[in-house]
XYZ file of C-alpha atoms in Angstrom:
589
model
C -2.760 32.956 1.662
C -5.251 31.035 -0.192
C -4.771 27.401 -1.209
C -6.708 25.683 -4.381
C -6.748 22.078 -5.686
C -8.222 22.754 -8.906
C -6.882 21.409 -11.881
C -4.057 19.127 -12.019
C -1.835 20.905 -9.420
C -2.306 22.452 -6.103
C -1.868 26.123 -6.669
C -1.513 28.827 -3.738
C -2.329 33.011 -3.842
C 0.524 34.997 -1.951
C -0.143 38.779 -1.579
C 2.939 40.910 -1.942
C 3.552 43.878 0.387
C 2.049 46.105 -2.835
C -1.352 44.256 -2.229
C -0.916 42.124 -5.417
C -1.923 38.422 -5.518
C 0.577 36.000 -6.895
C -0.118 32.923 -7.839
C 2.073 29.869 -7.627
C 1.758 26.406 -8.824
C 3.031 24.190 -5.770
C 5.828 21.292 -6.549
C 4.308 18.021 -6.311
C 5.949 15.033 -4.789
C 7.215 13.714 -7.960
C 8.945 16.543 -8.928
C 10.678 17.169 -5.514
C 11.899 13.557 -5.418
C 13.501 13.863 -8.534
C 15.175 16.978 -7.886
C 16.619 15.452 -4.595
C 17.405 12.297 -6.248
C 19.930 14.694 -8.610
C 21.194 16.375 -5.556
C 22.115 13.002 -3.810
C 23.880 12.143 -6.969
C 25.647 15.510 -7.122
C 26.588 14.892 -3.299
C 27.757 11.441 -3.822
C 29.707 12.326 -6.777
C 31.664 15.120 -5.157
C 32.275 13.025 -1.921
C 34.035 10.345 -4.120
C 36.023 12.667 -6.266
C 37.244 14.086 -3.004
C 38.045 10.751 -1.421
C 40.267 9.901 -4.634
C 42.040 12.831 -4.248
C 42.780 12.539 -0.563
C 43.061 8.820 -0.246
C 47.050 8.757 0.219
C 47.696 12.328 1.764
C 47.768 11.100 5.363
C 46.349 12.896 8.697
C 45.506 15.958 6.915
C 43.873 14.378 3.960
C 41.932 12.225 6.386
C 40.622 15.580 8.116
C 39.589 17.468 4.978
C 37.823 14.340 3.953
C 35.821 14.143 7.116
C 35.057 17.814 6.952
C 34.035 17.498 3.223
C 31.670 14.586 4.100
C 30.035 16.568 6.766
C 29.551 19.908 4.649
C 28.092 17.707 1.772
C 25.911 16.038 3.864
C 24.616 19.181 6.117
C 25.762 22.170 4.307
C 25.377 21.539 0.453
C 21.456 22.448 0.474
C 21.909 25.198 2.498
C 24.917 26.709 0.638
C 22.999 26.113 -2.925
C 19.783 27.825 -1.444
C 21.584 30.610 0.015
C 23.377 31.762 -3.476
C 20.784 30.665 -5.982
C 17.837 32.203 -3.994
C 16.099 29.067 -2.667
C 17.480 26.386 -5.510
C 19.692 23.948 -5.365
C 21.011 22.307 -8.738
C 18.402 19.623 -8.615
C 15.735 22.335 -8.006
C 16.772 24.397 -10.669
C 17.279 21.490 -13.055
C 13.109 20.781 -12.155
C 12.275 24.434 -12.406
C 11.516 24.753 -8.234
C 12.218 27.098 -5.798
C 11.799 27.320 -2.181
C 9.821 30.486 -1.011
C 8.316 31.525 2.431
C 4.670 30.652 2.587
C 4.166 34.563 3.119
C 5.583 35.087 -0.428
C 8.956 36.422 0.363
C 12.288 34.795 -0.508
C 14.138 32.138 1.354
C 15.801 33.709 4.151
C 19.135 32.243 5.576
C 17.538 31.397 8.907
C 14.499 29.438 7.218
C 16.999 27.224 4.997
C 18.846 26.167 8.222
C 15.755 25.254 9.966
C 14.157 23.282 6.783
C 17.469 21.548 6.156
C 18.146 20.736 10.033
C 14.740 18.793 10.025
C 15.606 16.920 6.390
C 16.777 14.049 8.990
C 13.599 13.510 10.009
C 11.941 13.872 6.946
C 14.352 11.423 5.479
C 13.002 8.602 8.294
C 12.647 5.618 8.634
C 16.146 4.930 7.728
C 16.730 6.886 4.319
C 13.144 6.203 2.677
C 12.072 9.526 2.958
C 8.864 8.386 3.626
C 7.988 10.548 6.829
C 8.585 13.698 4.371
C 6.315 12.342 1.522
C 3.482 11.407 3.383
C 3.478 15.094 4.785
C 3.793 16.512 1.385
C 0.856 14.323 0.177
C -1.497 15.147 2.785
C -0.619 18.822 3.561
C -2.498 20.999 1.602
C 0.442 23.484 0.918
C 2.589 20.333 -0.027
C 4.878 20.982 3.134
C 7.114 18.324 4.250
C 8.320 18.568 8.150
C 11.318 20.720 7.702
C 8.885 23.069 5.614
C 6.268 23.449 8.605
C 8.874 24.296 11.181
C 10.707 27.073 8.267
C 7.709 28.389 7.424
C 8.512 27.575 3.567
C 6.776 26.205 0.454
C 8.616 24.734 -2.644
C 6.790 26.222 -6.053
C 7.310 25.371 -9.537
C 9.554 28.315 -10.949
C 10.807 28.180 -14.621
C 12.373 31.653 -14.408
C 10.399 34.367 -15.611
C 8.049 32.587 -17.355
C 7.219 33.193 -21.206
C 8.290 36.309 -22.732
C 5.835 39.153 -22.889
C 3.754 39.002 -26.192
C 0.899 40.380 -27.755
C -2.793 39.726 -26.419
C -4.684 37.893 -29.374
C -7.382 39.744 -30.554
C -11.057 38.860 -31.448
C -12.678 39.329 -34.936
C -16.316 38.673 -36.018
C -18.623 36.596 -34.009
C -17.280 33.331 -32.882
C -19.296 30.480 -32.327
C -20.547 29.521 -28.404
C -17.877 28.038 -26.632
C -18.073 24.515 -25.609
C -15.824 24.526 -22.504
C -17.008 25.929 -19.278
C -14.635 28.815 -18.005
C -12.941 26.260 -15.730
C -12.326 23.599 -18.336
C -10.946 26.261 -20.615
C -8.622 27.611 -17.771
C -7.547 23.909 -17.478
C -6.669 23.607 -21.169
C -4.990 27.006 -21.393
C -2.656 26.229 -18.282
C -1.621 23.176 -20.278
C -1.181 24.798 -23.474
C 0.825 27.379 -21.731
C 3.302 24.957 -19.812
C 3.433 22.001 -22.144
C 6.693 23.402 -23.907
C 8.455 22.988 -20.352
C 7.359 19.526 -19.793
C 9.253 16.366 -20.462
C 7.980 14.270 -23.636
C 6.858 11.694 -21.195
C 5.524 13.885 -18.379
C 3.764 15.777 -21.440
C 1.889 12.722 -22.791
C 0.823 11.844 -19.252
C -0.798 15.404 -18.083
C -2.166 15.734 -21.537
C -3.921 12.551 -21.336
C -5.404 13.314 -17.738
C -6.393 16.893 -19.087
C -8.239 15.438 -22.355
C -10.155 12.769 -19.936
C -11.352 15.972 -18.089
C -12.571 18.069 -20.938
C -13.754 15.295 -23.382
C -17.116 14.874 -22.144
C -17.756 18.567 -22.858
C -16.465 18.401 -26.223
C -18.602 15.411 -27.120
C -17.587 12.683 -29.846
C -16.802 14.848 -31.910
C -13.131 15.716 -31.901
C -11.870 19.341 -32.547
C -12.708 20.408 -36.163
C -10.011 19.330 -38.663
C -7.955 16.777 -36.862
C -7.244 13.260 -37.526
C -9.020 10.846 -34.900
C -5.984 8.956 -34.242
C -4.047 12.254 -33.173
C -2.866 12.177 -29.536
C -4.524 13.983 -26.508
C -1.763 16.695 -26.640
C -2.617 17.488 -30.378
C -6.260 17.373 -29.705
C -5.721 20.002 -26.706
C -3.624 22.320 -28.950
C -6.439 22.497 -31.635
C -9.258 22.576 -28.880
C -7.347 25.672 -27.340
C -6.950 27.531 -30.633
C -10.694 26.976 -31.206
C -11.915 27.977 -27.885
C -9.767 30.646 -27.258
C -11.559 33.532 -29.387
C -14.599 32.196 -28.231
C -14.039 32.632 -24.528
C -12.522 36.151 -25.623
C -15.780 37.130 -27.302
C -17.806 36.016 -23.950
C -15.766 38.608 -21.834
C -17.477 41.620 -23.978
C -14.600 42.940 -25.483
C -12.377 42.821 -22.166
C -9.522 41.267 -24.450
C -9.408 44.426 -26.550
C -8.310 46.034 -23.496
C -6.102 43.844 -22.646
C -4.336 43.722 -26.178
C -4.221 47.620 -25.997
C -2.430 47.316 -22.718
C 0.074 44.622 -23.987
C 0.970 46.765 -26.926
C 1.217 50.043 -24.906
C 3.446 48.411 -22.455
C 5.729 46.494 -24.303
C 8.575 48.501 -24.362
C 8.300 48.718 -20.540
C 8.290 45.265 -20.150
C 11.307 44.325 -22.053
C 13.433 46.755 -20.161
C 12.016 45.445 -16.618
C 12.774 41.600 -17.990
C 16.406 43.082 -18.905
C 16.828 44.247 -15.330
C 15.016 41.335 -13.636
C 17.872 39.359 -15.780
C 20.713 41.205 -14.702
C 19.572 41.599 -11.053
C 19.314 37.478 -11.046
C 22.940 37.228 -12.249
C 24.357 39.503 -9.613
C 21.812 40.849 -7.227
C 20.652 44.275 -6.554
C 24.068 45.314 -6.297
C 24.915 45.238 -9.652
C 22.505 47.979 -10.339
C 23.614 51.593 -10.789
C 21.272 53.837 -8.975
C 19.756 55.021 -12.152
C 19.089 51.217 -12.500
C 17.672 50.858 -9.224
C 15.136 53.605 -9.410
C 14.342 52.240 -12.915
C 13.713 48.868 -11.744
C 11.752 50.206 -8.401
C 9.067 51.949 -10.967
C 8.993 49.298 -13.746
C 8.250 46.610 -11.074
C 5.414 48.941 -9.534
C 4.345 49.063 -13.041
C 4.062 45.305 -13.582
C 2.306 44.606 -10.440
C -0.316 47.177 -11.672
C -0.429 45.511 -14.976
C -1.143 42.205 -13.407
C -4.146 43.565 -11.605
C -5.332 45.255 -14.723
C -4.761 41.774 -16.762
C -7.007 39.928 -14.280
C -9.743 42.752 -14.755
C -9.390 42.979 -18.418
C -9.762 39.113 -18.554
C -6.803 38.574 -20.751
C -5.587 35.329 -22.366
C -4.238 32.677 -19.861
C -0.702 32.934 -21.834
C -0.540 36.688 -21.119
C -1.773 36.317 -17.814
C 0.614 33.826 -16.486
C 3.587 36.019 -18.080
C 2.662 38.843 -16.458
C 2.308 36.861 -13.058
C 5.287 35.117 -13.354
C 7.663 38.034 -14.302
C 6.164 40.271 -11.346
C 6.974 37.425 -8.978
C 10.571 37.188 -10.598
C 11.017 40.910 -9.676
C 9.262 40.315 -6.053
C 11.926 37.633 -5.367
C 14.842 39.991 -6.641
C 13.278 43.238 -4.500
C 12.739 41.203 -1.321
C 15.801 38.802 -1.301
C 17.986 41.030 0.827
C 15.453 41.810 3.628
C 14.629 37.615 3.631
C 18.498 37.416 4.470
C 18.894 40.085 7.372
C 21.246 38.296 10.342
C 22.471 39.741 13.497
C 26.301 39.918 13.092
C 28.133 37.185 14.428
C 30.033 39.547 17.088
C 26.770 40.733 18.590
C 25.253 37.234 18.200
C 28.147 35.601 20.503
C 28.373 38.493 22.850
C 24.648 39.198 23.521
C 22.066 37.245 21.738
C 23.165 33.687 22.653
C 23.799 34.287 26.342
C 20.433 35.996 26.577
C 18.879 33.074 24.700
C 20.328 30.533 27.025
C 18.867 32.422 30.005
C 15.353 32.906 28.541
C 15.138 29.088 27.808
C 17.046 28.032 30.895
C 14.295 25.508 31.900
C 14.381 23.102 28.540
C 17.967 23.515 28.895
C 18.204 22.451 32.231
C 15.691 19.304 31.500
C 18.074 18.449 28.930
C 20.558 18.615 31.579
C 18.711 16.325 33.951
C 18.042 13.703 31.173
C 21.675 13.397 30.382
C 23.373 13.476 33.873
C 20.503 11.408 35.460
C 21.021 8.386 33.469
C 24.700 8.773 33.656
C 24.838 8.760 37.282
C 22.499 5.764 37.359
C 24.395 3.849 34.660
C 27.494 4.572 36.686
C 26.032 3.341 39.828
C 24.691 0.111 38.053
C 27.789 -0.779 36.476
C 29.837 -0.113 40.121
C 27.753 -2.284 41.626
C 27.471 -5.086 38.646
C 30.792 -4.927 36.525
C 29.619 -7.656 34.096
C 26.835 -5.430 32.993
C 29.647 -3.201 31.327
C 29.947 -5.904 28.862
C 26.324 -5.483 27.490
C 26.650 -1.927 27.323
C 30.041 -0.899 26.159
C 31.756 -1.840 22.822
C 34.617 -4.369 22.777
C 37.134 -1.921 22.176
C 36.180 0.127 25.023
C 36.330 -2.837 27.170
C 39.634 -3.653 25.777
C 41.409 -0.271 26.429
C 40.119 0.076 29.990
C 41.971 -3.454 30.789
C 45.049 -2.819 29.065
C 45.269 0.425 31.115
C 44.743 -1.433 33.934
C 47.484 -4.169 33.137
C 49.964 -0.950 32.293
C 49.972 -1.883 28.409
C 49.183 1.793 27.840
C 50.751 4.630 29.309
C 48.480 6.659 31.592
C 46.728 8.235 29.009
C 43.046 7.337 27.632
C 44.227 7.408 24.202
C 47.544 7.797 22.313
C 47.428 9.737 19.079
C 50.554 10.625 17.057
C 50.934 14.194 16.179
C 50.304 13.638 12.356
C 47.045 12.066 12.900
C 45.641 14.680 15.450
C 43.873 16.805 12.616
C 42.155 13.994 11.425
C 40.900 12.950 14.931
C 39.771 16.698 15.759
C 38.010 16.909 12.420
C 36.216 13.625 13.074
C 35.278 14.591 16.567
C 34.106 18.014 15.550
C 31.599 16.783 13.025
C 30.485 13.758 14.483
C 29.208 15.771 17.832
C 27.840 18.613 15.604
C 26.001 16.193 13.675
C 24.440 14.516 16.884
C 23.495 18.156 18.069
C 21.633 18.752 15.006
C 19.891 15.377 15.035
C 19.069 15.990 19.027
C 17.166 19.350 17.746
C 15.709 17.828 14.723
C 14.338 14.688 16.704
C 12.509 17.391 18.789
C 9.810 17.213 16.244
C 8.900 13.658 17.282
C 7.239 15.490 20.137
C 10.589 15.649 22.034
C 10.377 11.775 22.184
C 13.641 11.477 19.739
C 15.604 14.360 21.874
C 15.202 12.325 24.899
C 16.140 9.303 23.630
C 19.400 10.605 22.655
C 20.143 12.556 25.593
C 19.739 9.560 27.884
C 21.456 7.044 25.169
C 24.262 9.215 25.460
C 24.317 9.687 29.304
C 23.768 5.719 29.879
C 27.259 5.297 27.763
C 29.010 8.011 29.555
C 28.232 6.573 32.852
C 29.140 3.010 31.848
C 32.637 4.120 30.541
C 33.113 5.734 33.689
C 31.846 2.626 35.926
C 34.093 0.405 33.582
C 37.015 2.517 34.063
C 36.628 2.954 37.948
C 36.001 -0.785 38.293
C 39.681 -1.263 36.633
C 40.883 1.418 39.204
C 41.782 3.955 36.180
C 39.008 5.945 36.620
C 41.450 9.153 36.922
C 42.781 8.388 33.288
C 39.526 8.760 31.393
C 38.587 11.952 33.598
C 41.800 13.420 32.859
C 41.043 12.781 29.262
C 37.480 14.258 29.302
C 37.485 16.790 31.597
C 39.123 19.470 29.288
C 36.617 19.415 26.726
C 34.107 17.773 28.404
C 32.761 20.669 30.015
C 32.217 22.432 26.633
C 31.054 19.059 25.138
C 28.050 18.392 27.743
C 26.759 21.879 27.925
C 26.697 21.705 23.998
C 24.536 18.704 24.102
C 22.496 20.479 26.764
C 21.798 23.261 24.791
C 20.859 21.108 21.414
C 18.829 19.023 23.541
C 16.778 22.035 25.205
C 16.218 23.392 21.585
C 15.064 19.851 20.554
C 12.833 19.686 23.952
C 11.405 23.120 23.119
C 10.725 22.177 19.626
C 8.872 19.206 20.728
C 6.746 21.502 23.126
C 5.106 23.189 20.469
C 3.381 19.904 19.381
C 2.531 18.802 23.187
C 1.856 22.527 24.639
C 1.087 25.001 21.665
C -0.641 27.293 23.874
C -3.158 29.883 21.953
C -1.380 29.258 18.994
C -2.152 26.276 16.559
C 0.533 23.730 16.232
C 1.694 24.922 13.127
C 2.383 28.463 14.348
C 4.022 27.118 17.642
C 6.312 25.012 15.449
C 7.318 27.888 13.206
C 7.689 30.014 16.323
C 9.848 27.998 18.389
C 11.502 26.690 15.698
C 13.133 30.138 15.199
C 13.108 30.924 18.989
C 15.481 27.944 20.157
C 17.698 27.884 16.655
C 20.228 30.198 18.415
C 20.635 27.548 21.158
C 21.860 25.110 18.145
C 24.105 27.804 16.900
C 25.728 27.968 20.609
C 26.123 24.242 20.644
C 27.718 24.118 17.118
C 30.310 27.009 18.305
C 31.133 24.908 21.794
C 31.565 21.591 20.079
C 33.828 23.072 17.277
C 36.238 24.458 20.045
C 35.516 21.304 22.155
C 36.336 19.165 19.030
C 39.802 21.017 18.767
C 40.609 20.791 22.326
C 39.752 16.823 22.276
C 41.860 16.146 19.201
C 45.231 18.238 20.296
C 45.025 18.995 24.168
C 43.446 16.124 25.805
C 45.575 13.312 24.457
C 48.507 15.178 24.880
C 51.284 14.290 27.258
C 50.660 17.223 30.033
C 50.284 16.365 33.265
C 46.800 15.313 34.468
C 46.807 18.648 37.211
C 47.033 20.835 33.971
C 44.268 19.150 32.225
C 41.848 19.217 35.639
C 42.637 22.748 35.660
C 41.901 23.801 31.883
C 38.571 22.073 32.272
C 37.693 24.021 35.505
C 38.812 27.079 33.877
C 36.699 26.319 30.978
C 33.580 25.612 33.465
C 34.087 28.819 35.208
C 34.151 31.166 31.936
C 31.233 29.292 30.541
C 29.247 30.224 33.765
C 30.195 34.003 33.859
C 29.233 33.977 30.021
C 26.070 32.141 30.176
C 25.367 34.158 33.449
C 26.027 37.736 32.914
C 27.247 38.429 29.306
C 24.859 40.186 27.011
C 22.690 41.804 30.603
C 20.697 45.036 30.387
C 17.747 46.726 30.814
C 15.929 43.998 28.753
C 17.594 40.556 29.396
C 15.329 38.933 26.830
C 16.910 37.967 23.276
C 16.366 40.899 20.995
C 14.681 39.877 17.447
C 14.838 36.115 18.072
C 13.764 35.304 14.959
C 16.906 36.884 13.672
C 19.039 35.535 16.438
C 21.198 33.478 14.095
C 25.005 34.101 12.902
C 25.113 35.785 9.692
C 26.361 33.416 6.673
């Protein structure tokens, strides 16, 4: 892929499997920020609407609200990028699309990675400064999530202009006043001006006119009012310069005009099929239409190469290029979304991935359990320390339990409130696992901080209850779900540490290549953490606070520990115990 900063916008050139070069204009910071603002407005509106609907519906309504908020925050971008081929409503409104930086359509896995890292791009706070700085200073305008996922965001207004006739030259035009590069800048502006908002068009026209005015001299384009706007100057200047530059190409434009006339009917059939495929995918094609689309797509990519060779006008060249890109995205969309079936991922790929990456998982366990034991010992030795670590609610609950004001259970939850408790726990814990993974992008420091922080809180809680002689109460509550929950935290933490290792020890690869490779490799561990946390949340919401005897709860937790040990230790073993196709080791959507 070649990158260019020529003109007003950065551009990239991508080579398709057919060895045809497609050029894209990279989305700038302003357009991406505007798209994000529109998407966030939709998210907030959706949350407020659901909150109003379920406000008075009790525990079940609260459970729905927690889930909706979670999916609005973490699933909105993933859902729309999956169903709209790399576009959210905001991106669609601004004419933007996400592609892999090799030109392939956005895959499900790529969307997951770039959206998990979004939480880091929005730092510090919700300012988005980290992502904005990355976009400004990265030559491919990639935010941090794009670097991990291997994606770029490009301008994509659809197929571009409709195919038209190539303007033909007649007579002997005057000598051009603009250089080839300057004329390309003007022609590019004229080709895109109709799609620009009025205020944007005014600013861009002023910049382009400033860039070419010196070549034109003090004389305005012939027949133009001196008080005319830069936009008007540029349109008239393009009209005057187009035939002059076409004549300089020694008749090449005549060949382009002949190609446009000959291919008009085929181009029309091709654009009709592309529009049909966009509406419903290639599955909507009949067998004859699928064969025709393949044949016409190959023809259009060949036409693109011919148009460049013939020196076609910028308008025609851009139209052919954009329609070729639209067909490329449609044709390769299915391949970009390949994923391991959910059953195979659970039965084979996940346990293999855990065994293959056991070192960072064990390191994460050490960073969690070590501070937990240290914090427990410190609180046992200095009981007053608990008041500086634990929230007031936890302190009061331990004291009330010790006085007998609360029954012999850690928490009492009415049956009608358990769905809300369960959904709140699941969404909160899954969110923590996402953040633990994404924070690994900070050279692993963010992941270490999350693991240590949670370990300290757990140890302090156990020490607080032990000091009040009611340690068994909290253990009986935690044990049924705690094995799964702590295992999930270690998996997510190990994935975050693995991601951070790409920056600290990239090996023989560049840090960019290492980030992309390890992001894909460790994503399966994040999926495993999510799966465990969903089950743990259900257990914590319904089973752990139940009135069953403590021995039943300890037995349940012990059985869970045994099953997880067997699962991660032996499931999916074969002649090759490495995870197969780590790039795709993610459950299908």
